[in-house]
mmCIF file of C-alpha atoms in Angstrom:
data_model
loop_
_atom_site.group_PDB
_atom_site.id
_atom_site.type_symbol
_atom_site.label_atom_id
_atom_site.label_comp_id
_atom_site.label_asym_id
_atom_site.label_seq_id
_atom_site.Cartn_x
_atom_site.Cartn_y
_atom_site.Cartn_z
ATOM 1 C CA MET T 1 -17.843 -19.463 -5.366
ATOM 2 C CA GLY T 2 -19.603 -22.807 -5.540
ATOM 3 C CA SER T 3 -18.202 -23.886 -2.175
ATOM 4 C CA LEU T 4 -19.932 -20.956 -0.439
ATOM 5 C CA GLN T 5 -23.211 -21.796 -2.159
ATOM 6 C CA SER T 6 -22.836 -25.397 -1.018
ATOM 7 C CA LEU T 7 -22.059 -24.330 2.549
ATOM 8 C CA CYS T 8 -25.282 -22.301 2.686
ATOM 9 C CA SER T 9 -27.490 -24.764 0.815
ATOM 10 C CA THR T 10 -30.487 -26.467 2.420
ATOM 11 C CA GLU T 11 -29.642 -29.674 4.261
ATOM 12 C CA HIS T 12 -32.360 -32.303 4.676
ATOM 13 C CA LEU T 13 -32.416 -34.166 7.996
ATOM 14 C CA ASP T 14 -34.415 -37.048 9.414
ATOM 15 C CA ALA T 15 -35.132 -36.603 13.099
ATOM 16 C CA SER T 16 -37.371 -38.429 15.526
ATOM 17 C CA CYS T 17 -39.205 -37.304 18.647
ATOM 18 C CA SER T 18 -37.541 -38.482 21.857
ATOM 19 C CA GLN T 19 -40.982 -39.226 23.337
ATOM 20 C CA CYS T 20 -42.956 -40.965 20.571
ATOM 21 C CA GLN T 21 -40.004 -41.925 18.335
ATOM 22 C CA TYR T 22 -41.975 -40.706 15.309
ATOM 23 C CA SER T 23 -39.604 -39.670 12.518
ATOM 24 C CA THR T 24 -40.294 -36.476 10.595
ATOM 25 C CA PRO T 25 -38.295 -34.660 7.888
ATOM 26 C CA HIS T 26 -36.476 -31.473 8.831
ATOM 27 C CA THR T 27 -34.340 -28.955 6.998
ATOM 28 C CA LYS T 28 -31.352 -26.946 8.192
ATOM 29 C CA GLN T 29 -29.709 -24.033 6.435
ATOM 30 C CA LEU T 30 -26.911 -21.600 7.184
ATOM 31 C CA SER T 31 -27.465 -18.027 5.993
ATOM 32 C CA LEU T 32 -25.895 -14.626 6.637
ATOM 33 C CA TRP T 33 -27.716 -11.775 8.311
ATOM 34 C CA SER T 34 -25.420 -9.094 6.924
ATOM 35 C CA LEU T 35 -21.971 -8.682 5.431
ATOM 36 C CA PRO T 36 -18.777 -7.343 7.063
ATOM 37 C CA PRO T 37 -16.539 -4.618 5.585
ATOM 38 C CA LEU T 38 -13.607 -7.046 5.402
ATOM 39 C CA LEU T 39 -13.955 -10.748 4.621
ATOM 40 C CA VAL T 40 -11.374 -13.498 5.168
ATOM 41 C CA LEU T 41 -11.985 -16.947 3.668
ATOM 42 C CA GLN T 42 -9.879 -19.942 4.707
ATOM 43 C CA LEU T 43 -9.728 -22.706 2.115
ATOM 44 C CA LYS T 44 -9.593 -26.311 3.271
ATOM 45 C CA ARG T 45 -6.073 -27.343 2.357
ATOM 46 C CA PHE T 46 -5.615 -30.128 4.921
ATOM 47 C CA GLU T 47 -7.698 -33.136 5.901
ATOM 48 C CA LEU T 48 -7.219 -35.764 8.577
ATOM 49 C CA SER T 49 -6.825 -39.241 7.094
ATOM 50 C CA THR T 50 -6.039 -42.665 8.509
ATOM 51 C CA SER T 51 -3.275 -44.993 7.402
ATOM 52 C CA HIS T 52 -2.597 -48.345 9.095
ATOM 53 C CA GLY T 53 -4.490 -47.263 12.193
ATOM 54 C CA THR T 54 -2.735 -43.911 12.601
ATOM 55 C CA TYR T 55 -4.047 -40.434 11.861
ATOM 56 C CA GLN T 56 -2.139 -37.969 9.739
ATOM 57 C CA TRP T 57 -2.807 -34.665 8.023
ATOM 58 C CA LYS T 58 -2.908 -34.768 4.238
ATOM 59 C CA LYS T 59 -2.282 -31.720 2.057
ATOM 60 C CA LEU T 60 -5.026 -30.953 -0.471
ATOM 61 C CA SER T 61 -3.683 -29.374 -3.653
ATOM 62 C CA ASN T 62 -6.944 -29.024 -5.548
ATOM 63 C CA SER T 63 -7.016 -26.231 -8.089
ATOM 64 C CA ILE T 64 -9.507 -23.654 -6.783
ATOM 65 C CA ASP T 65 -10.970 -20.876 -8.898
ATOM 66 C CA PHE T 66 -11.986 -17.769 -6.951
ATOM 67 C CA PRO T 67 -13.132 -14.338 -8.151
ATOM 68 C CA VAL T 68 -10.745 -11.399 -8.011
ATOM 69 C CA HIS T 69 -13.453 -8.791 -8.615
ATOM 70 C CA GLY T 70 -17.127 -8.706 -7.743
ATOM 71 C CA LEU T 71 -17.571 -11.642 -5.365
ATOM 72 C CA ASP T 72 -21.321 -11.226 -4.738
ATOM 73 C CA LEU T 73 -22.752 -12.710 -1.532
ATOM 74 C CA ARG T 74 -26.292 -11.352 -1.913
ATOM 75 C CA GLY T 75 -27.625 -14.853 -2.541
ATOM 76 C CA LEU T 76 -26.378 -15.961 0.890
ATOM 77 C CA LEU T 77 -28.314 -13.320 2.852
ATOM 78 C CA SER T 78 -31.241 -14.490 4.945
ATOM 79 C CA PRO T 79 -34.666 -12.942 4.281
ATOM 80 C CA ILE T 80 -35.857 -10.329 6.751
ATOM 81 C CA ASP T 81 -39.297 -9.994 8.259
ATOM 82 C CA GLY T 82 -40.547 -6.684 9.514
ATOM 83 C CA GLY T 83 -40.200 -4.487 6.456
ATOM 84 C CA HIS T 84 -36.503 -3.638 6.657
ATOM 85 C CA ASP T 85 -35.328 -2.134 3.368
ATOM 86 C CA ASP T 86 -32.063 -3.668 2.145
ATOM 87 C CA SER T 87 -31.205 -0.379 0.407
ATOM 88 C CA GLU T 88 -30.785 1.163 3.859
ATOM 89 C CA PRO T 89 -27.761 0.470 6.089
ATOM 90 C CA CYS T 90 -28.252 -1.855 9.028
ATOM 91 C CA THR T 91 -28.301 -0.383 12.495
ATOM 92 C CA ASP T 92 -27.730 -1.926 15.899
ATOM 93 C CA ARG T 93 -31.491 -1.889 16.415
ATOM 94 C CA CYS T 94 -32.007 -3.946 13.229
ATOM 95 C CA PHE T 95 -29.935 -6.735 14.708
ATOM 96 C CA ILE T 96 -31.455 -6.652 18.163
ATOM 97 C CA ASP T 97 -35.043 -6.535 16.906
ATOM 98 C CA ALA T 98 -34.604 -9.380 14.403
ATOM 99 C CA LEU T 99 -32.575 -11.862 16.410
ATOM 100 C CA ASP T 100 -33.849 -14.391 18.912
ATOM 101 C CA PRO T 101 -33.727 -13.073 22.494
ATOM 102 C CA ARG T 102 -31.541 -16.032 23.458
ATOM 103 C CA VAL T 103 -28.636 -14.697 21.400
ATOM 104 C CA ARG T 104 -28.830 -11.106 22.625
ATOM 105 C CA ARG T 105 -26.135 -11.831 25.183
ATOM 106 C CA GLY T 106 -23.789 -12.542 22.291
ATOM 107 C CA ILE T 107 -24.786 -9.271 20.640
ATOM 108 C CA GLU T 108 -24.107 -7.384 23.871
ATOM 109 C CA TYR T 109 -20.719 -9.076 24.135
ATOM 110 C CA LEU T 110 -19.755 -7.970 20.611
ATOM 111 C CA GLN T 111 -20.790 -4.404 21.300
ATOM 112 C CA ASN T 112 -19.691 -3.893 24.893
ATOM 113 C CA GLU T 113 -16.709 -6.197 25.377
ATOM 114 C CA LEU T 114 -15.138 -6.295 21.892
ATOM 115 C CA ASN T 115 -16.271 -2.811 20.820
ATOM 116 C CA ILE T 116 -17.495 -4.091 17.453
ATOM 117 C CA PRO T 117 -20.132 -1.739 16.015
ATOM 118 C CA LEU T 118 -22.796 -3.828 14.333
ATOM 119 C CA SER T 119 -23.589 -0.949 11.984
ATOM 120 C CA SER T 120 -20.359 -1.816 10.132
ATOM 121 C CA ALA T 121 -22.281 -4.660 8.514
ATOM 122 C CA SER T 122 -24.228 -4.131 5.323
ATOM 123 C CA ARG T 123 -27.096 -5.678 3.371
ATOM 124 C CA SER T 124 -27.110 -3.070 0.608
ATOM 125 C CA CYS T 125 -23.517 -3.524 -0.605
ATOM 126 C CA THR T 126 -22.851 -7.225 -1.154
ATOM 127 C CA LYS T 127 -19.888 -7.289 -3.553
ATOM 128 C CA TYR T 128 -16.244 -7.779 -2.639
ATOM 129 C CA ASP T 129 -12.870 -7.357 -4.341
ATOM 130 C CA LEU T 130 -9.796 -9.414 -3.546
ATOM 131 C CA TYR T 131 -6.823 -7.537 -2.077
ATOM 132 C CA ALA T 132 -4.529 -10.273 -0.681
ATOM 133 C CA VAL T 133 -3.864 -14.018 -0.804
ATOM 134 C CA VAL T 134 -1.760 -16.165 1.494
ATOM 135 C CA ASN T 135 -0.326 -19.268 -0.200
ATOM 136 C CA HIS T 136 1.050 -22.449 1.365
ATOM 137 C CA CYS T 137 3.627 -24.469 -0.558
ATOM 138 C CA GLY T 138 4.540 -27.850 0.871
ATOM 139 C CA ARG T 139 3.190 -31.286 1.649
ATOM 140 C CA GLY T 140 2.424 -31.156 5.377
ATOM 141 C CA ILE T 141 0.597 -29.060 7.943
ATOM 142 C CA SER T 142 3.707 -28.679 10.114
ATOM 143 C CA SER T 143 6.077 -27.675 7.330
ATOM 144 C CA GLY T 144 6.184 -25.744 4.097
ATOM 145 C CA HIS T 145 6.672 -22.218 2.837
ATOM 146 C CA TYR T 146 4.276 -19.277 2.847
ATOM 147 C CA THR T 147 4.079 -16.523 0.243
ATOM 148 C CA ALA T 148 1.622 -13.685 -0.262
ATOM 149 C CA HIS T 149 -0.043 -11.947 -3.172
ATOM 150 C CA ILE T 150 -0.909 -8.361 -2.275
ATOM 151 C CA ARG T 151 -2.429 -5.286 -3.869
ATOM 152 C CA ARG T 152 -2.136 -1.818 -2.383
ATOM 153 C CA PRO T 153 -5.428 0.119 -2.062
ATOM 154 C CA ASP T 154 -4.156 2.880 -4.356
ATOM 155 C CA GLU T 155 -2.791 0.510 -7.012
ATOM 156 C CA THR T 156 -4.208 -1.889 -9.577
ATOM 157 C CA CYS T 157 -1.073 -4.027 -9.929
ATOM 158 C CA TRP T 158 -0.366 -7.115 -7.828
ATOM 159 C CA TRP T 159 2.840 -8.122 -6.046
ATOM 160 C CA LEU T 160 4.307 -11.466 -4.999
ATOM 161 C CA ALA T 161 5.971 -11.303 -1.566
ATOM 162 C CA ASP T 162 8.346 -14.248 -1.067
ATOM 163 C CA ASP T 163 10.360 -13.616 2.095
ATOM 164 C CA THR T 164 12.382 -10.472 1.358
ATOM 165 C CA VAL T 165 11.872 -10.686 -2.419
ATOM 166 C CA VAL T 166 8.932 -8.705 -3.849
ATOM 167 C CA THR T 167 8.189 -8.977 -7.574
ATOM 168 C CA PRO T 168 5.329 -7.823 -9.837
ATOM 169 C CA LEU T 169 2.550 -10.325 -10.497
ATOM 170 C CA SER T 170 -0.034 -10.567 -13.250
ATOM 171 C CA GLU T 171 -3.640 -10.672 -12.092
ATOM 172 C CA ASP T 172 -4.199 -13.681 -14.358
ATOM 173 C CA GLU T 173 -1.758 -15.660 -12.182
ATOM 174 C CA LEU T 174 -3.927 -15.356 -9.063
ATOM 175 C CA SER T 175 -6.742 -17.760 -9.913
ATOM 176 C CA PRO T 176 -7.164 -20.664 -10.266
ATOM 177 C CA SER T 177 -4.588 -21.740 -7.691
ATOM 178 C CA THR T 178 -3.374 -24.953 -6.073
ATOM 179 C CA THR T 179 -1.611 -23.159 -3.203
ATOM 180 C CA ALA T 180 -4.031 -20.386 -2.128
ATOM 181 C CA TYR T 181 -4.869 -20.844 1.582
ATOM 182 C CA LEU T 182 -6.357 -17.549 2.825
ATOM 183 C CA LEU T 183 -8.330 -15.071 0.715
ATOM 184 C CA PHE T 184 -8.751 -11.452 1.865
ATOM 185 C CA TYR T 185 -11.628 -9.423 0.435
ATOM 186 C CA VAL T 186 -12.784 -5.834 0.953
ATOM 187 C CA ARG T 187 -16.375 -4.746 0.458
ATOM 188 C CA GLN T 188 -16.650 -2.511 -2.612
ATOM 189 C CA ASP T 189 -18.146 0.458 -0.778
ATOM 190 C CA VAL T 190 -15.103 0.433 1.513
ATOM 191 C CA ALA T 191 -12.663 -0.091 -1.365
ATOM 192 C CA SER T 192 -14.101 2.865 -3.284
ATOM 193 C CA GLY T 193 -13.914 5.167 -0.267
ATOM 194 C CA ALA T 194 -17.701 5.612 -0.090
ATOM 195 C CA THR T 195 -17.487 4.073 3.385
ATOM 196 C CA GLU T 196 -14.444 4.733 5.556
ATOM 197 C CA LEU T 197 -13.158 2.057 7.920
ATOM 198 C CA SER T 198 -12.393 4.826 10.421
ATOM 199 C CA ASP T 199 -16.112 5.667 10.441
ATOM 200 C CA LEU T 200 -17.091 2.032 10.971
ATOM 201 C CA PHE T 201 -14.527 1.424 13.686
ATOM 202 C CA PRO T 202 -13.871 4.748 15.460
ATOM 203 C CA THR T 203 -10.883 4.827 17.777
ATOM 204 C CA ASN T 204 -12.432 7.267 20.241
#
């Protein structure tokens, strides 16, 4: 998706030293260290605008094209120093060794307090398939109607869930969309069963 590429593109900044006031060019870039087994993307469907001195939320109904199969995020991964092979799964030690010591408290919080195993992330499998979409129909942020497009893991067909009414849906009707709000993706190694979620997130 072009919006993801734009989000992770290089941003050029002009900054000056607080002591000498000398201005020098800088760059800033967001990149991903590794990729989660499940990915949720929220599309920007509302923006805050001003009208006659008051602020109000405006609904954005742009038509957005998103991939149903094979969303590849490899181009968003940050390069690794230290000889780590991307064909091998990441381990907790990979994260701890590569990250700045100042963020290790956050790593410890993820592991110890939230029980999130960092080995669930991957750099070798970078492709995702869509399995659900939440749609918002309406003109405002405080009103409207939500529907969902869903696909069962053991099925190839899609379904439209509209309150208590569930009807079949053609895959061609998913994208592009003017109402899609949340996109749910599963990493292909998890979708194929090569990697089990129960192994990544053990309950015991």
